[in-house]
Tab-separated table of C-alpha atoms and ligand atoms in Angstrom:
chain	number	residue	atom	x	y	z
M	41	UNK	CA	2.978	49.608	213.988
M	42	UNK	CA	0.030	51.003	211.715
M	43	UNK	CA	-2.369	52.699	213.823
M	44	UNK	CA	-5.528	51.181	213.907
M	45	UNK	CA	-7.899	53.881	213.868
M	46	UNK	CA	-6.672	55.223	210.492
M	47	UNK	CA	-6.594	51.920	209.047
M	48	UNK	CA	-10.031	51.048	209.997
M	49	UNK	CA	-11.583	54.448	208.644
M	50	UNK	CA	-9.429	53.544	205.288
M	51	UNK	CA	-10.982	50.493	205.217
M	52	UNK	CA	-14.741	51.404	205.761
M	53	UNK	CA	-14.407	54.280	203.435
M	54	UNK	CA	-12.872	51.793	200.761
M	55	UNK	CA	-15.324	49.098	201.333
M	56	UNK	CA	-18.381	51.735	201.213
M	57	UNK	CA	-16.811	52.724	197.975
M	58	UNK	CA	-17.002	49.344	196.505
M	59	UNK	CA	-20.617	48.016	198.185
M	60	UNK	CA	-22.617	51.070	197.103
M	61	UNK	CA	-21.943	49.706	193.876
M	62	UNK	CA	-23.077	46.119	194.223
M	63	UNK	CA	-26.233	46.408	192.879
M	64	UNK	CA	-25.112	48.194	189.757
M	65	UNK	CA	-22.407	45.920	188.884
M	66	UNK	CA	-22.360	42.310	187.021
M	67	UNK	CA	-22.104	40.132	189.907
M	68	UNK	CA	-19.209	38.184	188.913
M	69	UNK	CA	-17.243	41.896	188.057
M	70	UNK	CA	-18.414	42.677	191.345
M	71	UNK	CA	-16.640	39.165	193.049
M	72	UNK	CA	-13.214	39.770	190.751
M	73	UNK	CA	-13.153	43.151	192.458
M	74	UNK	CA	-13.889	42.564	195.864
M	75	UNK	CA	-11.585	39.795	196.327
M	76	UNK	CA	-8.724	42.150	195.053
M	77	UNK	CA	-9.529	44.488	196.951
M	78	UNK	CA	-10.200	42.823	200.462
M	79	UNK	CA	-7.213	40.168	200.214
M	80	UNK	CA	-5.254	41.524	202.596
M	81	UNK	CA	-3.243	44.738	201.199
M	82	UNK	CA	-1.249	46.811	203.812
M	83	UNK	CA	-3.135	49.948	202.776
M	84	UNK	CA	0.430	51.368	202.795
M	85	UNK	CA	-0.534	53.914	200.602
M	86	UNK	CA	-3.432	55.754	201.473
M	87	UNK	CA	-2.349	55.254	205.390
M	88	UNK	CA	0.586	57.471	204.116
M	89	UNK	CA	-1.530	60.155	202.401
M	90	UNK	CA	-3.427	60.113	205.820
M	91	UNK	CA	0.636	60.755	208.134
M	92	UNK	CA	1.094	62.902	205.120
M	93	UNK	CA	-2.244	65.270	205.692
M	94	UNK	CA	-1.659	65.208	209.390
M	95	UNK	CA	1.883	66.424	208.551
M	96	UNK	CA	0.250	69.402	206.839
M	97	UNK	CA	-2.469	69.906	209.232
M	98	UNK	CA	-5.021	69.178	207.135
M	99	UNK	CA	-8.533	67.289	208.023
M	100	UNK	CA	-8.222	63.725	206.916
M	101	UNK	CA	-11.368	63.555	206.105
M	102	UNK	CA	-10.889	65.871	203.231
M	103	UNK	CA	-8.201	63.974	201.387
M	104	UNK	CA	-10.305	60.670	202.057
M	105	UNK	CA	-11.097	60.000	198.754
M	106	UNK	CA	-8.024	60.757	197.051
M	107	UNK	CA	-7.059	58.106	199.182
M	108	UNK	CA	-9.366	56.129	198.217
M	109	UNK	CA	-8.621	56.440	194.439
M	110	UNK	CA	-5.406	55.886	195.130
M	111	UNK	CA	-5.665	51.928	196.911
M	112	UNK	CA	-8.332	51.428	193.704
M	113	UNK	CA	-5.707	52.363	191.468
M	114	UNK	CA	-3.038	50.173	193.388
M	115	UNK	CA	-4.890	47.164	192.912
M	116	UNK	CA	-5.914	47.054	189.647
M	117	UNK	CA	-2.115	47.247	188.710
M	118	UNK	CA	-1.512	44.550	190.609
M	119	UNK	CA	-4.347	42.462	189.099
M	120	UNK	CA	-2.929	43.658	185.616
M	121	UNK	CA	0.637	43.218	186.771
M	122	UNK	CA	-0.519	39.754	187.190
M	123	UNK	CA	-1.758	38.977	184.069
M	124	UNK	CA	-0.013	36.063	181.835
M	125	UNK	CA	0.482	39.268	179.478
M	126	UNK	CA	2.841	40.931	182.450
M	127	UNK	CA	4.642	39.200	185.259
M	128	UNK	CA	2.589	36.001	184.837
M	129	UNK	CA	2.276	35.243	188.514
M	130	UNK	CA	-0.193	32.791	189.786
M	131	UNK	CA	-0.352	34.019	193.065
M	132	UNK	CA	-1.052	37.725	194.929
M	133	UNK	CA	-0.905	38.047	198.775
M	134	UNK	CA	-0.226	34.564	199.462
M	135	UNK	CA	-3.697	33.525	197.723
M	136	UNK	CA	-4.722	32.645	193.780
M	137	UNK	CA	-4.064	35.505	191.595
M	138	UNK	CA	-7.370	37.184	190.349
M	139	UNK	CA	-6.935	35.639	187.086
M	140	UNK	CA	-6.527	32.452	188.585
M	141	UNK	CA	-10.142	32.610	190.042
M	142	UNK	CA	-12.462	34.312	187.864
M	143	UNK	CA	-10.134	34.212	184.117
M	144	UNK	CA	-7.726	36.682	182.506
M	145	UNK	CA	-10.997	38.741	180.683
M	146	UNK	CA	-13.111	39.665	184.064
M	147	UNK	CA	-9.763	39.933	185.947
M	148	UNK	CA	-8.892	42.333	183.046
M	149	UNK	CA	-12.198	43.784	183.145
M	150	UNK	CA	-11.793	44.117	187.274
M	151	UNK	CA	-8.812	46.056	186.836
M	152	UNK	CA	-10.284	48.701	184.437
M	153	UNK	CA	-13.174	48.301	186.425
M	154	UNK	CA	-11.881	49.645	189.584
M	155	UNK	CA	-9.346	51.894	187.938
M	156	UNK	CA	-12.597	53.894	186.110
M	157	UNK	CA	-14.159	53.598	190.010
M	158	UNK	CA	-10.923	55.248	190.828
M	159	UNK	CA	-11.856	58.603	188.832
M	160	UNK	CA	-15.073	58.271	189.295
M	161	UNK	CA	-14.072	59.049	192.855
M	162	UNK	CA	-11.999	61.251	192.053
M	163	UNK	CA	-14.207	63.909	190.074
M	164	UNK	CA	-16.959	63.272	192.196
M	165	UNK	CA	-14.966	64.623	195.120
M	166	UNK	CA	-13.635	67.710	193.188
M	167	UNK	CA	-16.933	68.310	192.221
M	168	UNK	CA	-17.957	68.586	195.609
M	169	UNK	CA	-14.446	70.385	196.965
M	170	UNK	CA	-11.998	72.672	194.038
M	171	UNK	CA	-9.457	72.538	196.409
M	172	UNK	CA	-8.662	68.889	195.423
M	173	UNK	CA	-8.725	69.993	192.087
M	174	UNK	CA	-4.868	69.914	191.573
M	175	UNK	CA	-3.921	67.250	193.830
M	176	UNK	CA	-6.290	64.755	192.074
M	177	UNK	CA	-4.729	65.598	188.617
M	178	UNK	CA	-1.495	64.960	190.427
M	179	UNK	CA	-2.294	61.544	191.720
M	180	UNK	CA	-3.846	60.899	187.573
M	181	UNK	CA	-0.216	61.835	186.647
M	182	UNK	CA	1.796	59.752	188.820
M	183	UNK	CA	-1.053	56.672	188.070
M	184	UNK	CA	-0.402	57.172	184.520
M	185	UNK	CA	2.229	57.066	181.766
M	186	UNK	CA	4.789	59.810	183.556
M	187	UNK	CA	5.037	57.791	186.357
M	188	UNK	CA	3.583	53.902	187.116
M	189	UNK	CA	2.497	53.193	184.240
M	190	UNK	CA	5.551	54.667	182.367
M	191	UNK	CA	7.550	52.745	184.938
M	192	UNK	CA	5.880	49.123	183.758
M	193	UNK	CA	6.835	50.652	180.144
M	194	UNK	CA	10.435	50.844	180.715
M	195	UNK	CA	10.362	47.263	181.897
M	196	UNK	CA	8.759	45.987	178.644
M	197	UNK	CA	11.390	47.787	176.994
M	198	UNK	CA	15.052	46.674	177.780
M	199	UNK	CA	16.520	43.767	178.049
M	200	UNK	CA	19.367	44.735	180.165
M	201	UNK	CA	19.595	47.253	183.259
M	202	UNK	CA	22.095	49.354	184.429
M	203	UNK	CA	21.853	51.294	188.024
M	204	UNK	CA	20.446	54.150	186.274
M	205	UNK	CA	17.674	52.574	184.046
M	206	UNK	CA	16.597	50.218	187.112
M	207	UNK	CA	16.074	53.316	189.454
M	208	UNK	CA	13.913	55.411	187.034
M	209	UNK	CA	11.976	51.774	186.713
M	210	UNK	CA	11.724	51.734	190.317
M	211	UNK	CA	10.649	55.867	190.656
M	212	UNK	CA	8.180	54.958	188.588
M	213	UNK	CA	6.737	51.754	188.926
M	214	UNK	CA	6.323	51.711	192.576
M	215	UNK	CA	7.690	55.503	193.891
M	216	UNK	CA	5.181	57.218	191.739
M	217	UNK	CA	2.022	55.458	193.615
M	218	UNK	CA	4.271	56.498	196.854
M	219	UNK	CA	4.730	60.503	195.475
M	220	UNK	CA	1.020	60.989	195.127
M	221	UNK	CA	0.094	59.561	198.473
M	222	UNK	CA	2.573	62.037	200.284
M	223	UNK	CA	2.881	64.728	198.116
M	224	UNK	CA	-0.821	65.273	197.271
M	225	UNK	CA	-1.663	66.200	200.906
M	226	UNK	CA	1.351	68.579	200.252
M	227	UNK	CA	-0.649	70.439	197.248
M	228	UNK	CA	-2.966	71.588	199.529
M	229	UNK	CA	-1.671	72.898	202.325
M	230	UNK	CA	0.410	76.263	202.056
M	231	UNK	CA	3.521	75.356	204.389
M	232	UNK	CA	6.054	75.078	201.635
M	233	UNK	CA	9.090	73.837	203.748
M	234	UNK	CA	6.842	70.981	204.432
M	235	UNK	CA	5.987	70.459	200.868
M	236	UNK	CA	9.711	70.387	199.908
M	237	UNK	CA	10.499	67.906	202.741
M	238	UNK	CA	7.487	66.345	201.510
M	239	UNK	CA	9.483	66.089	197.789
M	240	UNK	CA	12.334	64.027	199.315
M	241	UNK	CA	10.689	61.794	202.102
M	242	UNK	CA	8.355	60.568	198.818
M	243	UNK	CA	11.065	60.157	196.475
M	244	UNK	CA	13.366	58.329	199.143
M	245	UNK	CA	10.598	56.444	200.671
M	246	UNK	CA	9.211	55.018	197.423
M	247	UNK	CA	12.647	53.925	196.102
M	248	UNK	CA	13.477	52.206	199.328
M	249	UNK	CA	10.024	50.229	199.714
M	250	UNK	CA	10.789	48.949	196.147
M	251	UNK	CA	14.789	47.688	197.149
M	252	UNK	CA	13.378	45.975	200.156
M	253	UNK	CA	10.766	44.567	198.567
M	254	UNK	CA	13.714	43.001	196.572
M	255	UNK	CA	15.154	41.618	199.546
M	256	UNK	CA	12.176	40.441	200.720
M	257	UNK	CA	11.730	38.536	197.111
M	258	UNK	CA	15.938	37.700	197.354
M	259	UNK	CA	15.124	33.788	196.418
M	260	UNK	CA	12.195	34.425	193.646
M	261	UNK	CA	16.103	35.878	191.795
M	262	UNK	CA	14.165	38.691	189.923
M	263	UNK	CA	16.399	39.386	186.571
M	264	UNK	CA	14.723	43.345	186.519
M	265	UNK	CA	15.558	43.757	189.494
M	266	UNK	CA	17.799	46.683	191.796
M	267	UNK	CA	19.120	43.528	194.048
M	268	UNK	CA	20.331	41.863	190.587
M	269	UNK	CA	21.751	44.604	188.668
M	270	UNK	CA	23.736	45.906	191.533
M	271	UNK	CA	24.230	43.156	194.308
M	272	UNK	CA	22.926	42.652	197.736
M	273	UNK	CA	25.717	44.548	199.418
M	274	UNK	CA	25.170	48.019	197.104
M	275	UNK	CA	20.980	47.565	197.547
M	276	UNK	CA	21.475	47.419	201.766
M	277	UNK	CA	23.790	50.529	201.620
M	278	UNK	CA	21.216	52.234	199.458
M	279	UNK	CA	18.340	51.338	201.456
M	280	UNK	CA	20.416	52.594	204.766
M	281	UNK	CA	21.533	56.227	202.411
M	282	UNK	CA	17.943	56.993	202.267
M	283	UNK	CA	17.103	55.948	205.341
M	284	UNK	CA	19.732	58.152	206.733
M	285	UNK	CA	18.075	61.026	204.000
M	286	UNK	CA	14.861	60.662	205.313
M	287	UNK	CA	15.361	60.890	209.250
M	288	UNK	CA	17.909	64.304	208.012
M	289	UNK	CA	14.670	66.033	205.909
M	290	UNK	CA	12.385	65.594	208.473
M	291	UNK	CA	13.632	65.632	212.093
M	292	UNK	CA	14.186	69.383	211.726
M	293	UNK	CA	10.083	69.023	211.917
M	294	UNK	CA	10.052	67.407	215.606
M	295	UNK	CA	7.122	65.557	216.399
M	296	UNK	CA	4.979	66.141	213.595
M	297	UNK	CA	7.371	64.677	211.308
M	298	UNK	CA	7.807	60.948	214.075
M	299	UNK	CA	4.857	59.301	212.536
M	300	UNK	CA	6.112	59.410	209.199
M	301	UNK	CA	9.693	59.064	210.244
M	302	UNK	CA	8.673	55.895	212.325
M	303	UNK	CA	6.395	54.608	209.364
M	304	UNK	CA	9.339	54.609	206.839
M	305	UNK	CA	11.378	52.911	209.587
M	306	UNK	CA	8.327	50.303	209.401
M	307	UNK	CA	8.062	49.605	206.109
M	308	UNK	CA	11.782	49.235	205.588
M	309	UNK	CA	11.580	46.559	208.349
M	310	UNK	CA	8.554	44.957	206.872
M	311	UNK	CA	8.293	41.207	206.567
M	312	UNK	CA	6.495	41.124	203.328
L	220	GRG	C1	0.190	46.714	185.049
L	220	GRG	C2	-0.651	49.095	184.924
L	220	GRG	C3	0.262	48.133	185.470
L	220	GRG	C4	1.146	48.545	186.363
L	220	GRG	C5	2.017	47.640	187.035
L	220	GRG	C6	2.525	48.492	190.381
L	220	GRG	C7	2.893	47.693	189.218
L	220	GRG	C8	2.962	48.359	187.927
L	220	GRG	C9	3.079	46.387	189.301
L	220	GRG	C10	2.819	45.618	190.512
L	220	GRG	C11	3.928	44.680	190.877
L	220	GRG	C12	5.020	45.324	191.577
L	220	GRG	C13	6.287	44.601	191.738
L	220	GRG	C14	4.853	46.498	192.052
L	220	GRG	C15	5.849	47.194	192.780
L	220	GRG	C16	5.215	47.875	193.896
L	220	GRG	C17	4.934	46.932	195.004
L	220	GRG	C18	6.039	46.595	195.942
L	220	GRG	C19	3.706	46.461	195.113
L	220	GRG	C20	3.226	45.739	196.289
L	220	GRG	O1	2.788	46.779	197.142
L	220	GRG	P1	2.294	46.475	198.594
L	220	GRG	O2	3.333	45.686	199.337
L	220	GRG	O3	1.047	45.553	198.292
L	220	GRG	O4	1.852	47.737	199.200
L	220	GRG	P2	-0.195	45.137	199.216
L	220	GRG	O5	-0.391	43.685	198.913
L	220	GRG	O6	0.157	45.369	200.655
L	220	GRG	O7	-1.338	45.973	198.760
């Protein structure tokens, strides 16, 4: 239920972003990258930042490369989360981990690599446009240690979880990705109703992708994990309370809130 046309421009703009570069980069960088990148990802992420601009009335091609920057950014955590040094998983999107094919330094190297192609995108396009000026340094925040990164901290850090320490894990690791995509559109346009409902779609929508990616992941028995700390039956009702939160914040919008409305109802239904 993704609409094609978005997802195809997404996916030129990303894969122009990567091939200009091919005869710049060490060929077997360049490999480690591309297969990351073009391994089948949703693109759930910048296709939001795309419902999001819409939302706000803004031209889509202007956010482009934030969106951009922000599927980079996405994948190198994933090739880092990964890593025998993190998660330890030999497999990503139903294929070899990165690691697995090209060895833990170039898959290292692949996700600095396309993290620094991230900002190089980024300042490029504030260079050319100030008015992206603050919502790139927003999406730099939430990539960093105040939100995903900071979020992968608190998992290295305890032991033990309790409903409160898991959710601020899950705000961060995966709902901070999910904040900039919708709320950077939100920076730049100048309806502030919007931006507020903006707030609390992001926040609800990124915690509930994370619990039902738990659910999805119910036999892999995750120990840091929402479904684990608190149960099956508590993660269902909290996926359904924000559900319920996000169809209250934004139906007062009418039909330019349905495509986000439907996409959340999407990805809570997702099979994987
Ligand atoms: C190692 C810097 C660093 C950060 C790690 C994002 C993250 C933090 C770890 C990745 C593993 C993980 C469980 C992330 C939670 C977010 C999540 C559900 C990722 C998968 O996102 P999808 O489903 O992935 O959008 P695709 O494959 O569609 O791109």
């Amino acid at each position: 239920m993704m609409n094609k046309e978005y997802l195809d421009e997404i996916d030129l703009a990303i894969r122009s972003a990567l091939e200009t570069k091919k005869p710049l980069y060490t060929p077997k960088l360049y490999k480690a990258m591309e297969y990351s990148l073009f391994s089948s990802g949703k693109r759930v992420r910048p296709y939001l930042m795309y419902l999001s601009a819409d939302f706000m009335k803004l031209d889509k091609a202007t956010i482009l490369p934030l969106a951009i920057a922000l599927e980079l950014i996405h994948n190198y955590s994933l090739i880092h989360d990964d890593l025998p040094c993190m998660d330890n998983d030999d497999f990503r999107r139903g294929k070899p981990s990165c690691h697995k094919v090209f060895g833990e330094a170039m898959a290292l190297l692949a996700g600095d690599a396309l993290l620094n192609l991230a900002y190089e995108t980024l300042v490029n396009a504030v260079a050319e446009n100030g008015e992206l000026a603050q919502a790139a340094a927003y999406l730099a925040k939430c990539a960093g240690a105040e939100g995903m990164i900071g979020g992968q901290a608190i998992e290295f850090s305890f032991e033990e979880f309790d409903e409160t320490t898991i959710t601020e894990l899950y705000m961060k690791k995966t709902g901070a990705l999910i904040c900039a995509a919708v709320i950077s559109p939100g920076l730049m346009g100048c309806d502030k109703e919007k931006f507020h409902a903006l707030g609390t779609y992001a926040t609800a929508v990124g915690l509930s992708f994370q619990l039902c990616d738990d659910l999805l992941d119910e036999e892999k028995n995750e120990e840091k994990s929402y479904l684990n700390v608190m149960g099956k039956e508590n993660t269902v009702a909290m996926v359904n309370r924000l559900t319920a939160l996000v169809e209250k914040t934004m139906s007062k919008f009418g039909k330019d809130a349905a495509p986000l409305i439907q996409f959340s109802e999407f990805l809570v239904h997702r099979k994987k």
